[in-house]
């Protein structure tokens, strides 16, 4: 069953299920363009195959998928080549296809799931996490923005939790992932193979989960959830920051969260804030069109490449954002990220 992707992704037919395994454990299963294209081909073929009742996607090693392979983007910039917008276009089309998939699409998330990994898992019908799951959308920390459909996912979370995740990039565990509504089910890691076997035998995800589900408590305490809801309900990013500053001297949560946000790219923060708000009223397809508009402008900018340099290349953790302060970011520049692309708009 060769849909491409080489040794980075494996496709198998097991019983009544099509099984996808991400096979780059040393790279934490980061998505390459080849993996994206191969997965898109497999899903298209299996959607019309009457012998396939469900799709299961999982990852090898300690990560489900840590995100897109952004070093490809950085290398192209260093080589003076055109930014690889085609990778993101294909990835965003894949995300949209998963969201509208006509068969059960089951993501078994055991380990790290971030960025592009979220895009190939959390738009499916069944998002199953284990106690090893660690979810994050950390893009504002590398001068990027929460993409792969984050503008469709995060606004749905109650208590402004999605806005908090987008603006901090903080990680959450399986209790929070399930409790906030990102995951649909939780199982213990020791039950993964049993679940997968049942799913492949029956093709029925709900029946396969019966008797295996766990109910983990939220890792984030109620008082902190209340603080998140209060601080991140404010109508603008500067007002959120001002509120955190007001309480930072007496509230450890406010101090910790303020410190986190102040280390992020100011441009990314403002883009992310507007993106999450705009996504509330948009379909998945329209969210992906909006994110592609942002992406094209990000690829032409400074902060994304500086963020990759600081986090992955030089690893000095000292990015030099331009502009370096939120108050120095032009609102006209933020508007430009969302402007239509004309003939370059994302199509499906």
mmCIF file with all atom_site columns, N, CA, C and O in Angstrom, residues 24 38 46-47 62 65 70 76 88 93-94 129 133 153 162 208 235 259 275-276 293 323 325 336:
data_model
loop_
_atom_site.group_PDB
_atom_site.id
_atom_site.type_symbol
_atom_site.label_atom_id
_atom_site.label_alt_id
_atom_site.label_comp_id
_atom_site.label_asym_id
_atom_site.label_entity_id
_atom_site.label_seq_id
_atom_site.pdbx_PDB_ins_code
_atom_site.Cartn_x
_atom_site.Cartn_y
_atom_site.Cartn_z
_atom_site.occupancy
_atom_site.B_iso_or_equiv
_atom_site.pdbx_formal_charge
_atom_site.auth_seq_id
_atom_site.auth_comp_id
_atom_site.auth_asym_id
_atom_site.auth_atom_id
_atom_site.pdbx_PDB_model_num
ATOM 1  N N  . UNK A 1 24  ? 8.904   8.812  12.213 1.00 0.00 ? 24  UNK A N  1
ATOM 2  C CA . UNK A 1 24  ? 10.142  9.602  12.368 1.00 0.00 ? 24  UNK A CA 1
ATOM 3  C C  . UNK A 1 24  ? 10.387  9.842  13.859 1.00 0.00 ? 24  UNK A C  1
ATOM 4  O O  . UNK A 1 24  ? 10.450  10.990 14.312 1.00 0.00 ? 24  UNK A O  1
ATOM 5  N N  . UNK A 1 38  ? 1.451   12.256 1.218  1.00 0.00 ? 38  UNK A N  1
ATOM 6  C CA . UNK A 1 38  ? 1.113   10.833 1.276  1.00 0.00 ? 38  UNK A CA 1
ATOM 7  C C  . UNK A 1 38  ? -0.158  10.609 2.097  1.00 0.00 ? 38  UNK A C  1
ATOM 8  O O  . UNK A 1 38  ? -1.031  9.815  1.704  1.00 0.00 ? 38  UNK A O  1
ATOM 9  N N  . UNK A 1 46  ? -9.027  5.915  0.950  1.00 0.00 ? 46  UNK A N  1
ATOM 10 C CA . UNK A 1 46  ? -9.779  5.164  1.961  1.00 0.00 ? 46  UNK A CA 1
ATOM 11 C C  . UNK A 1 46  ? -11.191 5.696  2.151  1.00 0.00 ? 46  UNK A C  1
ATOM 12 O O  . UNK A 1 46  ? -12.097 4.942  2.511  1.00 0.00 ? 46  UNK A O  1
ATOM 13 N N  . UNK A 1 47  ? -11.384 6.971  1.896  1.00 0.00 ? 47  UNK A N  1
ATOM 14 C CA . UNK A 1 47  ? -12.728 7.534  2.070  1.00 0.00 ? 47  UNK A CA 1
ATOM 15 C C  . UNK A 1 47  ? -13.724 6.893  1.105  1.00 0.00 ? 47  UNK A C  1
ATOM 16 O O  . UNK A 1 47  ? -14.903 6.747  1.419  1.00 0.00 ? 47  UNK A O  1
ATOM 17 N N  . UNK A 1 62  ? 8.173   8.569  21.487 1.00 0.00 ? 62  UNK A N  1
ATOM 18 C CA . UNK A 1 62  ? 7.622   9.325  22.610 1.00 0.00 ? 62  UNK A CA 1
ATOM 19 C C  . UNK A 1 62  ? 6.786   10.522 22.190 1.00 0.00 ? 62  UNK A C  1
ATOM 20 O O  . UNK A 1 62  ? 6.323   11.285 23.042 1.00 0.00 ? 62  UNK A O  1
ATOM 21 N N  . UNK A 1 65  ? 3.229   13.671 17.355 1.00 0.00 ? 65  UNK A N  1
ATOM 22 C CA . UNK A 1 65  ? 3.811   14.500 16.302 1.00 0.00 ? 65  UNK A CA 1
ATOM 23 C C  . UNK A 1 65  ? 4.110   15.871 16.892 1.00 0.00 ? 65  UNK A C  1
ATOM 24 O O  . UNK A 1 65  ? 3.212   16.529 17.419 1.00 0.00 ? 65  UNK A O  1
ATOM 25 N N  . UNK A 1 70  ? 9.899   22.601 10.494 1.00 0.00 ? 70  UNK A N  1
ATOM 26 C CA . UNK A 1 70  ? 10.138  24.008 10.168 1.00 0.00 ? 70  UNK A CA 1
ATOM 27 C C  . UNK A 1 70  ? 11.580  24.284 9.751  1.00 0.00 ? 70  UNK A C  1
ATOM 28 O O  . UNK A 1 70  ? 11.863  25.351 9.199  1.00 0.00 ? 70  UNK A O  1
ATOM 29 N N  . UNK A 1 76  ? 15.371  27.038 3.446  1.00 0.00 ? 76  UNK A N  1
ATOM 30 C CA . UNK A 1 76  ? 15.034  27.713 2.193  1.00 0.00 ? 76  UNK A CA 1
ATOM 31 C C  . UNK A 1 76  ? 15.360  29.196 2.280  1.00 0.00 ? 76  UNK A C  1
ATOM 32 O O  . UNK A 1 76  ? 15.909  29.792 1.348  1.00 0.00 ? 76  UNK A O  1
ATOM 33 N N  . UNK A 1 88  ? 2.698   24.440 3.323  1.00 0.00 ? 88  UNK A N  1
ATOM 34 C CA . UNK A 1 88  ? 1.612   24.863 4.201  1.00 0.00 ? 88  UNK A CA 1
ATOM 35 C C  . UNK A 1 88  ? 0.267   24.775 3.500  1.00 0.00 ? 88  UNK A C  1
ATOM 36 O O  . UNK A 1 88  ? -0.744  24.405 4.121  1.00 0.00 ? 88  UNK A O  1
ATOM 37 N N  . UNK A 1 93  ? -4.906  22.153 3.442  1.00 0.00 ? 93  UNK A N  1
ATOM 38 C CA . UNK A 1 93  ? -5.944  21.393 2.732  1.00 0.00 ? 93  UNK A CA 1
ATOM 39 C C  . UNK A 1 93  ? -6.191  20.049 3.416  1.00 0.00 ? 93  UNK A C  1
ATOM 40 O O  . UNK A 1 93  ? -7.335  19.589 3.535  1.00 0.00 ? 93  UNK A O  1
ATOM 41 N N  . UNK A 1 94  ? -5.115  19.426 3.885  1.00 0.00 ? 94  UNK A N  1
ATOM 42 C CA . UNK A 1 94  ? -5.239  18.159 4.612  1.00 0.00 ? 94  UNK A CA 1
ATOM 43 C C  . UNK A 1 94  ? -6.021  18.359 5.899  1.00 0.00 ? 94  UNK A C  1
ATOM 44 O O  . UNK A 1 94  ? -6.917  17.560 6.229  1.00 0.00 ? 94  UNK A O  1
ATOM 45 N N  . UNK A 1 129 ? -6.603  10.477 23.951 1.00 0.00 ? 129 UNK A N  1
ATOM 46 C CA . UNK A 1 129 ? -5.329  10.791 24.591 1.00 0.00 ? 129 UNK A CA 1
ATOM 47 C C  . UNK A 1 129 ? -5.014  9.789  25.695 1.00 0.00 ? 129 UNK A C  1
ATOM 48 O O  . UNK A 1 129 ? -5.913  9.215  26.312 1.00 0.00 ? 129 UNK A O  1
ATOM 49 N N  . UNK A 1 133 ? 0.150   12.175 26.942 1.00 0.00 ? 133 UNK A N  1
ATOM 50 C CA . UNK A 1 133 ? -0.116  13.273 26.012 1.00 0.00 ? 133 UNK A CA 1
ATOM 51 C C  . UNK A 1 133 ? 0.328   14.613 26.596 1.00 0.00 ? 133 UNK A C  1
ATOM 52 O O  . UNK A 1 133 ? 0.105   14.907 27.774 1.00 0.00 ? 133 UNK A O  1
ATOM 53 N N  . UNK A 1 153 ? -10.357 25.488 16.169 1.00 0.00 ? 153 UNK A N  1
ATOM 54 C CA . UNK A 1 153 ? -10.413 24.692 17.400 1.00 0.00 ? 153 UNK A CA 1
ATOM 55 C C  . UNK A 1 153 ? -10.494 25.529 18.671 1.00 0.00 ? 153 UNK A C  1
ATOM 56 O O  . UNK A 1 153 ? -11.349 25.305 19.539 1.00 0.00 ? 153 UNK A O  1
ATOM 57 N N  . UNK A 1 162 ? -8.895  28.639 25.191 1.00 0.00 ? 162 UNK A N  1
ATOM 58 C CA . UNK A 1 162 ? -8.229  28.613 23.900 1.00 0.00 ? 162 UNK A CA 1
ATOM 59 C C  . UNK A 1 162 ? -7.394  29.846 23.656 1.00 0.00 ? 162 UNK A C  1
ATOM 60 O O  . UNK A 1 162 ? -6.290  29.779 23.099 1.00 0.00 ? 162 UNK A O  1
ATOM 61 N N  . UNK A 1 208 ? -15.049 0.070  20.213 1.00 0.00 ? 208 UNK A N  1
ATOM 62 C CA . UNK A 1 208 ? -13.683 -0.271 20.612 1.00 0.00 ? 208 UNK A CA 1
ATOM 63 C C  . UNK A 1 208 ? -13.272 0.446  21.887 1.00 0.00 ? 208 UNK A C  1
ATOM 64 O O  . UNK A 1 208 ? -12.457 -0.067 22.671 1.00 0.00 ? 208 UNK A O  1
ATOM 65 N N  . UNK A 1 235 ? -11.034 42.472 26.398 1.00 0.00 ? 235 UNK A N  1
ATOM 66 C CA . UNK A 1 235 ? -11.311 42.635 24.966 1.00 0.00 ? 235 UNK A CA 1
ATOM 67 C C  . UNK A 1 235 ? -10.125 42.941 24.065 1.00 0.00 ? 235 UNK A C  1
ATOM 68 O O  . UNK A 1 235 ? -10.295 43.020 22.854 1.00 0.00 ? 235 UNK A O  1
ATOM 69 N N  . UNK A 1 259 ? 5.198   36.887 32.516 1.00 0.00 ? 259 UNK A N  1
ATOM 70 C CA . UNK A 1 259 ? 6.572   36.619 32.102 1.00 0.00 ? 259 UNK A CA 1
ATOM 71 C C  . UNK A 1 259 ? 6.605   35.807 30.812 1.00 0.00 ? 259 UNK A C  1
ATOM 72 O O  . UNK A 1 259 ? 7.416   36.070 29.910 1.00 0.00 ? 259 UNK A O  1
ATOM 73 N N  . UNK A 1 275 ? -6.673  36.506 15.227 1.00 0.00 ? 275 UNK A N  1
ATOM 74 C CA . UNK A 1 275 ? -7.020  35.275 14.512 1.00 0.00 ? 275 UNK A CA 1
ATOM 75 C C  . UNK A 1 275 ? -8.019  34.433 15.295 1.00 0.00 ? 275 UNK A C  1
ATOM 76 O O  . UNK A 1 275 ? -9.006  33.932 14.734 1.00 0.00 ? 275 UNK A O  1
ATOM 77 N N  . UNK A 1 276 ? -7.773  34.261 16.592 1.00 0.00 ? 276 UNK A N  1
ATOM 78 C CA . UNK A 1 276 ? -8.667  33.436 17.408 1.00 0.00 ? 276 UNK A CA 1
ATOM 79 C C  . UNK A 1 276 ? -10.042 34.080 17.509 1.00 0.00 ? 276 UNK A C  1
ATOM 80 O O  . UNK A 1 276 ? -11.073 33.396 17.458 1.00 0.00 ? 276 UNK A O  1
ATOM 81 N N  . UNK A 1 293 ? -3.548  33.262 4.502  1.00 0.00 ? 293 UNK A N  1
ATOM 82 C CA . UNK A 1 293 ? -3.202  34.669 4.278  1.00 0.00 ? 293 UNK A CA 1
ATOM 83 C C  . UNK A 1 293 ? -2.141  35.120 5.274  1.00 0.00 ? 293 UNK A C  1
ATOM 84 O O  . UNK A 1 293 ? -1.164  35.780 4.915  1.00 0.00 ? 293 UNK A O  1
ATOM 85 N N  . UNK A 1 323 ? 9.016   44.389 15.602 1.00 0.00 ? 323 UNK A N  1
ATOM 86 C CA . UNK A 1 323 ? 9.385   45.229 16.755 1.00 0.00 ? 323 UNK A CA 1
ATOM 87 C C  . UNK A 1 323 ? 9.479   44.393 18.036 1.00 0.00 ? 323 UNK A C  1
ATOM 88 O O  . UNK A 1 323 ? 8.921   43.304 18.127 1.00 0.00 ? 323 UNK A O  1
ATOM 89 N N  . UNK A 1 325 ? 8.473   45.512 21.105 1.00 0.00 ? 325 UNK A N  1
ATOM 90 C CA . UNK A 1 325 ? 7.438   45.847 22.076 1.00 0.00 ? 325 UNK A CA 1
ATOM 91 C C  . UNK A 1 325 ? 6.078   45.893 21.387 1.00 0.00 ? 325 UNK A C  1
ATOM 92 O O  . UNK A 1 325 ? 5.973   46.354 20.238 1.00 0.00 ? 325 UNK A O  1
ATOM 93 N N  . UNK A 1 336 ? -2.616  43.959 7.656  1.00 0.00 ? 336 UNK A N  1
ATOM 94 C CA . UNK A 1 336 ? -2.086  43.439 6.400  1.00 0.00 ? 336 UNK A CA 1
ATOM 95 C C  . UNK A 1 336 ? -1.956  41.916 6.410  1.00 0.00 ? 336 UNK A C  1
ATOM 96 O O  . UNK A 1 336 ? -2.047  41.273 5.345  1.00 0.00 ? 336 UNK A O  1
#
